[in-house]
Coordinates of C-alpha atoms and ligand atoms in Angstrom, one line a residue:
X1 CA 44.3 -12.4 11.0
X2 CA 44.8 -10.9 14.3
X3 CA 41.3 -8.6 14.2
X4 CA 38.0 -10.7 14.3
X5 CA 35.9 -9.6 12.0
X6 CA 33.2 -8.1 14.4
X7 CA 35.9 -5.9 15.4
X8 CA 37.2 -4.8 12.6
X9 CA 33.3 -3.5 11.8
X10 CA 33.5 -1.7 15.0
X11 CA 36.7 -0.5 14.9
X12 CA 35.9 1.2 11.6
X13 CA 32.3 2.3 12.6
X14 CA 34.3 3.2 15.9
X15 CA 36.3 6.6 13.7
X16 CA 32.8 8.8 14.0
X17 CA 33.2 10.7 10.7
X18 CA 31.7 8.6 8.2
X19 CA 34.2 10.7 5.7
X20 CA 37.6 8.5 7.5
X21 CA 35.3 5.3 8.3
X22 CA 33.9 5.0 4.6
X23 CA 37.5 3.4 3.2
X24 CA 38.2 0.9 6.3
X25 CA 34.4 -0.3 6.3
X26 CA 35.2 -0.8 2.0
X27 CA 38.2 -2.3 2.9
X28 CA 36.8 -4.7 5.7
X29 CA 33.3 -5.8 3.2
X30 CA 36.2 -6.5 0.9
X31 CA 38.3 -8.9 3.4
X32 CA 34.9 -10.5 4.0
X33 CA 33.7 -8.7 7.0
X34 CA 30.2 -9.2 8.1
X35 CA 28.0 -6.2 7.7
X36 CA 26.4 -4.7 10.9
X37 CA 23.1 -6.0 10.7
X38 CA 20.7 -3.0 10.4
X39 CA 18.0 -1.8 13.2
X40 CA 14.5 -2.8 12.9
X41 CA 12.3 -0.2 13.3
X42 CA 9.3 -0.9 15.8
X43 CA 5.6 -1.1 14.3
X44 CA 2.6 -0.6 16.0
X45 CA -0.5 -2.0 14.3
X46 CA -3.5 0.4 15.0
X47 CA -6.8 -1.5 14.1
X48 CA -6.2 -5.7 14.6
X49 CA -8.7 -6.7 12.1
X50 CA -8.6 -9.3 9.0
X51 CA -5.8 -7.5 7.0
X52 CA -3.7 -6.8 10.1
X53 CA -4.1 -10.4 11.3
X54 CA -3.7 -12.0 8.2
X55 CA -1.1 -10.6 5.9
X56 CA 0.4 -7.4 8.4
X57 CA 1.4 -9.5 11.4
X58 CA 2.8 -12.6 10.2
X59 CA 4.5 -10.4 7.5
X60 CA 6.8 -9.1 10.3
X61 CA 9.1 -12.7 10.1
X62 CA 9.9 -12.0 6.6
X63 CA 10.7 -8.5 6.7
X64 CA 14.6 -7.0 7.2
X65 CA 14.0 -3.8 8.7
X66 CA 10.8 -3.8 10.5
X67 CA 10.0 -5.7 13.8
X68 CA 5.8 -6.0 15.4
X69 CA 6.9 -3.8 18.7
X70 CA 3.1 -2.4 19.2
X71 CA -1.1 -3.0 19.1
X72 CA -3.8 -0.6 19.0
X73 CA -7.2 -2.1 19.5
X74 CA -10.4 -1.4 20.9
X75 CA -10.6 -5.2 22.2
X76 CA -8.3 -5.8 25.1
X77 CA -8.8 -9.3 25.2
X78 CA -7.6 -9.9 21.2
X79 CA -4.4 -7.2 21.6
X80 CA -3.2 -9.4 24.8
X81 CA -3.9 -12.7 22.6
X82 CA -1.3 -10.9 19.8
X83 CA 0.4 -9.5 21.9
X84 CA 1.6 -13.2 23.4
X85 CA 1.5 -14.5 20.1
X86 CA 4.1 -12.4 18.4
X87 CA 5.9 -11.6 21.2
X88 CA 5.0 -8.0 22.0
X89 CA 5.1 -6.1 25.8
X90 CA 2.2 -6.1 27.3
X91 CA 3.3 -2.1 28.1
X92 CA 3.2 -1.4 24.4
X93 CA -0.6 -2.4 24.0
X94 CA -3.2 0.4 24.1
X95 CA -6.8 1.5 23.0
X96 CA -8.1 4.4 20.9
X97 CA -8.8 6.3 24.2
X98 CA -4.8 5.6 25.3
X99 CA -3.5 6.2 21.7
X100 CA -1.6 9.1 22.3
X101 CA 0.3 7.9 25.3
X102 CA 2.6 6.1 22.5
X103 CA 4.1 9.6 22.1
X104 CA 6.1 8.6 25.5
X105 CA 7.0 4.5 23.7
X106 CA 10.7 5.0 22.2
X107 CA 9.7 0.9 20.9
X108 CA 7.3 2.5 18.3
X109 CA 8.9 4.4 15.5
X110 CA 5.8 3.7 13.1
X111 CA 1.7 3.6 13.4
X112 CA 1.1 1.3 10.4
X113 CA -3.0 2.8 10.7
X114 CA -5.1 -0.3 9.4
X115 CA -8.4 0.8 10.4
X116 CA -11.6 1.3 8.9
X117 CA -11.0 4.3 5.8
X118 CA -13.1 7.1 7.6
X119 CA -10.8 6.4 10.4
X120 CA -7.4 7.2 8.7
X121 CA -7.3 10.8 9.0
X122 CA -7.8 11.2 12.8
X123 CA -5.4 8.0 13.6
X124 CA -2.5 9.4 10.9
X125 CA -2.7 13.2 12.1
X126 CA -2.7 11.8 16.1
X127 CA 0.1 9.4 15.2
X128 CA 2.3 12.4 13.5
X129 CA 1.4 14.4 16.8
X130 CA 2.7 11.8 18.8
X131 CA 6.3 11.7 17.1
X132 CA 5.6 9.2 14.9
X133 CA 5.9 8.0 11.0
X134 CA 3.2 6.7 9.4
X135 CA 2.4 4.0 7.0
X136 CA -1.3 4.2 6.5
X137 CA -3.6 1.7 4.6
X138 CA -5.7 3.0 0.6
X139 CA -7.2 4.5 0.2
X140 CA -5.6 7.3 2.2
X141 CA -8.9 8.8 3.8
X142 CA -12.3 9.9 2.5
X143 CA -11.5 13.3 1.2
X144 CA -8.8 15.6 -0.5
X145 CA -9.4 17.7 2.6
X146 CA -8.4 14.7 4.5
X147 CA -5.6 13.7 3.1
X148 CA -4.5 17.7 2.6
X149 CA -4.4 17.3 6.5
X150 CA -2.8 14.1 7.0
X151 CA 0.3 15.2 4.8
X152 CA 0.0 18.8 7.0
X153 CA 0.5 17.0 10.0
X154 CA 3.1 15.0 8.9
X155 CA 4.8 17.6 7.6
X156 CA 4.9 19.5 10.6
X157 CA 5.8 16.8 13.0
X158 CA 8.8 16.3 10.4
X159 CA 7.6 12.6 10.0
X160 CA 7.0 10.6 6.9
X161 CA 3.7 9.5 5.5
X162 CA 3.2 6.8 3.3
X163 CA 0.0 4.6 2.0
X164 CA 0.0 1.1 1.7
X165 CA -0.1 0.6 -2.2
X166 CA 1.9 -2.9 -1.6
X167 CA 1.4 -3.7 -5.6
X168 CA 4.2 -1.1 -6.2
X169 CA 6.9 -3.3 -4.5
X170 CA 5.4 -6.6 -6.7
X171 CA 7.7 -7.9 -9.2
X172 CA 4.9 -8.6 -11.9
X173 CA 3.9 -5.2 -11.0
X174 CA 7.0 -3.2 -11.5
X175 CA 7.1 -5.4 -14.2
X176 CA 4.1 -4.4 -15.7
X177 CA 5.3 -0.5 -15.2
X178 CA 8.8 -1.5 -16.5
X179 CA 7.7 -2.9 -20.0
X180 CA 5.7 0.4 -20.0
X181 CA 8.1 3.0 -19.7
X182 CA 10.6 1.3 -21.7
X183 CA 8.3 1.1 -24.2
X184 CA 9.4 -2.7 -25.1
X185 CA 6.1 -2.9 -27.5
X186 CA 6.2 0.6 -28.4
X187 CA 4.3 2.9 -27.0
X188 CA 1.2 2.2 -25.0
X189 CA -2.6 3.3 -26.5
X190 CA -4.7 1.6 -24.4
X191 CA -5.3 0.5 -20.6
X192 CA -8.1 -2.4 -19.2
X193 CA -8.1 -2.4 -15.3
X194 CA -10.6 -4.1 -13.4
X195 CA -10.6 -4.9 -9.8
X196 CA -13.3 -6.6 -7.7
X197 CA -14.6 -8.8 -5.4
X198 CA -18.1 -10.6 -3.9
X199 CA -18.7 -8.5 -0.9
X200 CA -20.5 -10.5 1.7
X201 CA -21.7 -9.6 5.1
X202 CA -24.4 -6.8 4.3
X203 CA -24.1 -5.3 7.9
X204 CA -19.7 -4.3 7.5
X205 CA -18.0 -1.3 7.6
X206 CA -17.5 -1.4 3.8
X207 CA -21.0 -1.2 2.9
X208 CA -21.6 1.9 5.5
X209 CA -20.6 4.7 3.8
X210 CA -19.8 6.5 6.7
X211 CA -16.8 4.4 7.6
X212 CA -16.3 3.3 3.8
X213 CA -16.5 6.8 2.3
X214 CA -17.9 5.2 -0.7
X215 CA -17.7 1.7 -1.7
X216 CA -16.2 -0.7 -3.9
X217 CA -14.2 2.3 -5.8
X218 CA -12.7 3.3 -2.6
X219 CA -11.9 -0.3 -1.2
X220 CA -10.8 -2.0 -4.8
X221 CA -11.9 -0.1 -7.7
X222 CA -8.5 2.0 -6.2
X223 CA -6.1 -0.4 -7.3
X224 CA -7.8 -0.3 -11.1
X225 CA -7.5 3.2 -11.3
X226 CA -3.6 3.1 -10.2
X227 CA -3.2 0.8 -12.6
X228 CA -4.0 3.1 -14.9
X229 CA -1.7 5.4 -13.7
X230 CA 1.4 3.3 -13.4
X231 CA 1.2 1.7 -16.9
X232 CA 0.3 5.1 -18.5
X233 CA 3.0 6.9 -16.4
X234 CA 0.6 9.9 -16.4
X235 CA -2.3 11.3 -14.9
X236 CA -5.8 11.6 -16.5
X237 CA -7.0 14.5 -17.7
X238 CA -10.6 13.5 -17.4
X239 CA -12.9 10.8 -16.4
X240 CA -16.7 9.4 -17.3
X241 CA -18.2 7.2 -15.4
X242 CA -21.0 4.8 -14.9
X243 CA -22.8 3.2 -12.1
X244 CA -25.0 0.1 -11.9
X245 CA -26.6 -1.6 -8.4
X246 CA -28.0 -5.4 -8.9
X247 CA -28.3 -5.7 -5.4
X248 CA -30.7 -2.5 -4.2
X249 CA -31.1 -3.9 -0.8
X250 CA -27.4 -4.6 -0.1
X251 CA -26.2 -1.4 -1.5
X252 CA -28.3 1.0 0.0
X253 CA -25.5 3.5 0.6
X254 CA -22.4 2.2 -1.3
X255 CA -21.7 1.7 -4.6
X256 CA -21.7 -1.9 -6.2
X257 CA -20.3 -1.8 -9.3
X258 CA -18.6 1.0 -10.9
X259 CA -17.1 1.3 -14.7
X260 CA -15.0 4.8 -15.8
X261 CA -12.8 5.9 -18.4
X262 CA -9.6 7.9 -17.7
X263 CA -8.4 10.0 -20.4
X264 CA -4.6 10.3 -20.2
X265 CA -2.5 13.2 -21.9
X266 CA -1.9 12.1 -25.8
X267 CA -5.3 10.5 -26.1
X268 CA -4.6 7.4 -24.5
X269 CA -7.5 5.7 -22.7
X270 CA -8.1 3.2 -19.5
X271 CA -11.5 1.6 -18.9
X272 CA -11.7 0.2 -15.5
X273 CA -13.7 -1.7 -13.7
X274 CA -14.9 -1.5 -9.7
X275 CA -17.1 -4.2 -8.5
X276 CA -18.6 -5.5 -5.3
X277 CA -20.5 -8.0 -7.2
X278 CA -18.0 -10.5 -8.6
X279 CA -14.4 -11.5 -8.5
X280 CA -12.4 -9.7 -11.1
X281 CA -8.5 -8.9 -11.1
X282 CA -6.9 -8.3 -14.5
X283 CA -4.6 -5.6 -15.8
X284 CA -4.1 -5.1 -19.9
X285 CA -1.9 -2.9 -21.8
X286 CA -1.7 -2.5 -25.5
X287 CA 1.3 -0.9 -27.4
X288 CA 1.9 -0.4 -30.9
X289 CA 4.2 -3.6 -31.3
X290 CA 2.1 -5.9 -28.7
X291 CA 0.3 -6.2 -25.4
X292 CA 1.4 -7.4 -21.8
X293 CA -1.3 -8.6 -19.2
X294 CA -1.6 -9.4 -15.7
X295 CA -4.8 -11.9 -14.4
X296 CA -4.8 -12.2 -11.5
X297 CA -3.3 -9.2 -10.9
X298 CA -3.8 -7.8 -7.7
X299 CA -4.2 -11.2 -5.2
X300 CA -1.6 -11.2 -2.7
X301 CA 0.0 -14.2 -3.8
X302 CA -0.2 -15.9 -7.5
X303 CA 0.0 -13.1 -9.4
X304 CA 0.3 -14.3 -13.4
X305 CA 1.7 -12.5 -16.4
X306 CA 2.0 -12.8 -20.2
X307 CA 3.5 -10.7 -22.8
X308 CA 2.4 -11.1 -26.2
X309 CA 4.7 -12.7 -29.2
X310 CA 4.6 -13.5 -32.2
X311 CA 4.9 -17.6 -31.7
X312 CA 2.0 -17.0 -28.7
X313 CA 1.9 -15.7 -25.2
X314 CA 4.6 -15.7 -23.1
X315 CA 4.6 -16.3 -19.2
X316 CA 6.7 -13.7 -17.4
X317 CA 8.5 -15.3 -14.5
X318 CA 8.8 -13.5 -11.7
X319 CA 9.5 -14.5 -7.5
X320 CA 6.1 -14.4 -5.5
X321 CA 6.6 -12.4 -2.4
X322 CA 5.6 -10.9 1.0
X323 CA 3.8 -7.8 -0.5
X324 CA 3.9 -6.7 3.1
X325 CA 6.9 -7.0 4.0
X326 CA 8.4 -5.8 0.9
X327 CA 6.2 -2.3 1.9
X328 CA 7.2 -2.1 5.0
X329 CA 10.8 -2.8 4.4
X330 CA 10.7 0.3 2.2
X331 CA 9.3 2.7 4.5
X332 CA 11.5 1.8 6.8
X333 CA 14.2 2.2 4.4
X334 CA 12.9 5.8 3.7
X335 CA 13.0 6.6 7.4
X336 CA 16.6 5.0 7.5
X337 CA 18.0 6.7 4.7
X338 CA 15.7 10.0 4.9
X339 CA 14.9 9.2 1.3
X340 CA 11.5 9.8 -0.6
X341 CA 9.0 6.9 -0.4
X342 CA 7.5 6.6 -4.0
X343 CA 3.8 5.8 -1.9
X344 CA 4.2 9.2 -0.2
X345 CA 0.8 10.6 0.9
X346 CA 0.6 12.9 -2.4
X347 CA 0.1 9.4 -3.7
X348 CA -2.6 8.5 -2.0
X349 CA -4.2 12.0 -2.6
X350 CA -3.9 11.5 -6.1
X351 CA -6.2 8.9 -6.1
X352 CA -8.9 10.2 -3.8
X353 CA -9.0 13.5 -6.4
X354 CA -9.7 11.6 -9.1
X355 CA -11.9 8.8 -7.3
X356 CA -14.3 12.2 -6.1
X357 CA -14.2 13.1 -9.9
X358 CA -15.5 9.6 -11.1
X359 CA -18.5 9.4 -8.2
X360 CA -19.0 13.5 -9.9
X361 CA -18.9 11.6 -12.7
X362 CA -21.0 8.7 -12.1
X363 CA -23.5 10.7 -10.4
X364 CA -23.8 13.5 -13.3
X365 CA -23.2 11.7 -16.2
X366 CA -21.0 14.2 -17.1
X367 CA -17.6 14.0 -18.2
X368 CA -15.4 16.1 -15.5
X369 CA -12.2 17.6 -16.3
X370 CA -9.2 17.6 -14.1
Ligands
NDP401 P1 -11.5 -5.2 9.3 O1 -12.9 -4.8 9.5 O2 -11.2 -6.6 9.2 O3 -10.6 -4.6 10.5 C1 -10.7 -3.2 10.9 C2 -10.4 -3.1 12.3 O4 -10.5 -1.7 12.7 C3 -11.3 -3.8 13.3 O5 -11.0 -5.2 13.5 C4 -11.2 -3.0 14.5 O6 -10.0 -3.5 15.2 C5 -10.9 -1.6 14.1 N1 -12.1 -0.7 14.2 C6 -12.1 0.4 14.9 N2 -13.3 1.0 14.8 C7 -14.0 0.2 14.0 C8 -15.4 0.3 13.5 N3 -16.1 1.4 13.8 N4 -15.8 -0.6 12.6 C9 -15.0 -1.6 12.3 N5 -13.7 -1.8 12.7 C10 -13.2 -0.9 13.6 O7 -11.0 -4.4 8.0 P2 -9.8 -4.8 7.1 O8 -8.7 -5.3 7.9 O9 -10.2 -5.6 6.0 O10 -9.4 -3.3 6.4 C11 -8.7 -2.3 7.2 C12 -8.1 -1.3 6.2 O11 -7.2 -2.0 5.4 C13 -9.1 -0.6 5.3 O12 -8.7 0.7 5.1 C14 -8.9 -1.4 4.0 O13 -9.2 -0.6 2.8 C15 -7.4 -1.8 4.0 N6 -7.1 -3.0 3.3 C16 -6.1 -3.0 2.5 C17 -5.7 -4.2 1.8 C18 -4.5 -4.2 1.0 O14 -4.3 -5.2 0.2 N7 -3.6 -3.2 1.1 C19 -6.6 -5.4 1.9 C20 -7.6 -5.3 2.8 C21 -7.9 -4.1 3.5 P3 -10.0 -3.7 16.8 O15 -11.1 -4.7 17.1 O16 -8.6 -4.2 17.1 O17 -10.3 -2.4 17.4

């Protein structure tokens, strides 16, 4: 063949008007020709703490469209240390103070804002003003008024927001959602979510409801209540809830445990389960015709399902992947394609309406409407 194939991608990318380019670039994938391999979009990690550190950053090698190109961090000495470590310019390191400087970085096309949750609001709305997209962590913020803003300011800036709900990019997750809609055991009656983990250190931001915004609901009860929400496909119509402490001196001003009851349209029902006091990670749905379960469910690796037959359980098989970089990769897809991320920030503010409804709830004992 006298054309390599390098140049026959360039030649055809070469016509301008995608319109004339779309039938040599078909006719080039079908001689073989390599695709052009697609930009990465440049990150910049705002908050270098234990999630940023030990699933965000190293989630950068796995990822196709997303490269580590920035570091926000109120310790100089740890941003340098990262910034060697994964190979980022000194020039692209700043502090809170500095933030806003990053408007002038054309390396950064998107704050990923990993901070503590009373911080997202002020880092996503000063990241949107500075030209940027924004991928920030659950829950969105601490308030519907917050996240009201957040999406204001994004929309404004003509950036996109999304919120790092990684289990909707998880195989046994969509999984779990697929069998749902389909209705493969018929329709589904009833939900059992429960999230949780033993909190430790007493003195963290997590147990300071200032910076928390609540407690274990906000930090991992979340990911019960949208499990709720994806199997049901709905949203509920009312909650109850119910509150318990064991520990009166750790949980002075967050909540420790947390049970509540969505009610979805149709009658069907969820009871879910937040806890700070002990380990808990197991989604259940039962249908007319059968049931389908994840446990664990939410862990970042080893996730385990089962479907229900009639000669006994059956293990779903699934691949276990970078939850991270499966996220990122589809933000930056959004921004590529100027498509809709499905974690949009109307996401996220789903979830802090109805998480403000179950404290009402909790505190109350009432059962609120929504
Ligand atoms: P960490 O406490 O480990 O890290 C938070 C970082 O924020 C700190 O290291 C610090 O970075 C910065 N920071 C700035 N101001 C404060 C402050 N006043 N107090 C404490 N930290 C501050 O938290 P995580 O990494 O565990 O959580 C960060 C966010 O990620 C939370 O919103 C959490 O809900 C979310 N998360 C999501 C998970 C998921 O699976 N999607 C899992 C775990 C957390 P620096 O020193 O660089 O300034």
């Amino acid at each position: 063949m006298g054309q390599t194939r390098r140049g026959f991608i360039r030649m055809a990318a070469g016509l301008g008007a995608a319109a004339s380019a779309a039938p040599l670039l078909e006719l080039g994938r079908r001689l073989g020709a390599e695709e052009p391999a697609p930009r990465k979009l440049g990150f910049a990690l705002v908050g270098l703490g234990k999630l940023a550190g030990e699933q965000i950053a190293p989630a950068f090698k796995n990822s196709r469209l997303c490269r580590l190109a920035g570091l926000v961090s109120g310790h100089p000495d740890k941003a340098r240390q990262w910034a060697q470590q994964y190979g980022v310019a000194e020039k692209n390191i700043y502090d809170y103070q500095t933030f806003d400087r990053i408007k002038d970085n054309p390396d950064v096309d998107v704050v990923y804002v990993v901070l503590p949750n009373s911080m997202h609001a002020e880092y996503t709305v000063r990241a949107a003003k500075a030209g940027k997209h924004v991928l920030c962590e659950k829950p969105m913020a601490i308030s519907v008024k917050e996240c009201d803003d957040m999406i204001a300011a994004c929309q404004a800036a003509n950036r996109k927001l999304a919120i790092g709900y990684r289990l909707h990019f998880e195989p046994y997750n969509l999984e779990m959602m697929r069998l749902a809609r389909e209705k493969v055991f018929g329709a589904v009656k009833l939900i059992e979510a429960s999230a949780g983990f033993r909190i430790g250190d007493p003195t963290q931001w997590r147990l300071n409801k200032a910076l928390s915004g609540g407690g274990s609901l906000m930090d991992i009860g979340i990911y019960a209540l949208q499990a709720a929400r994806y199997i049901s496909g709905a949203e509920p119509v009312a909650v109850s809830a119910e509150a318990t402490v064991t520990d009166p001196v750790k949980f002075k001003g967050a909540d420790e445990s947390i049970l509540f009851h969505l009610k979805f349209p149709d009658g069907i029902l969820a009871t879910c389960t937040s806890s700070y006091a002990t380990g808990l990670s197991r989604y259940w749905a039962g249908a007319e015709q059968g049931w389908f379960e994840l446990s664990p469910a939410l862990y970042y690796h080893g996730i385990h399902g089962r479907v229900s037959a009639q000669d006994g359980p059956k293990d779903m098989q699934f691949p276990d992947i970078d939850q991270f970089a499966a996220e990122m990769d589809d933000f930056a897809d959004c921004i590529l394609k100027g498509r809709a991320s499905k974690v949009a920030g109307e996401e996220g503010r789903r979830d802090l309406k109805i998480m403000m409804a179950i404290y009402e709830a909790a505190a109350t004992g009432k059962t609120i409407t929504l």
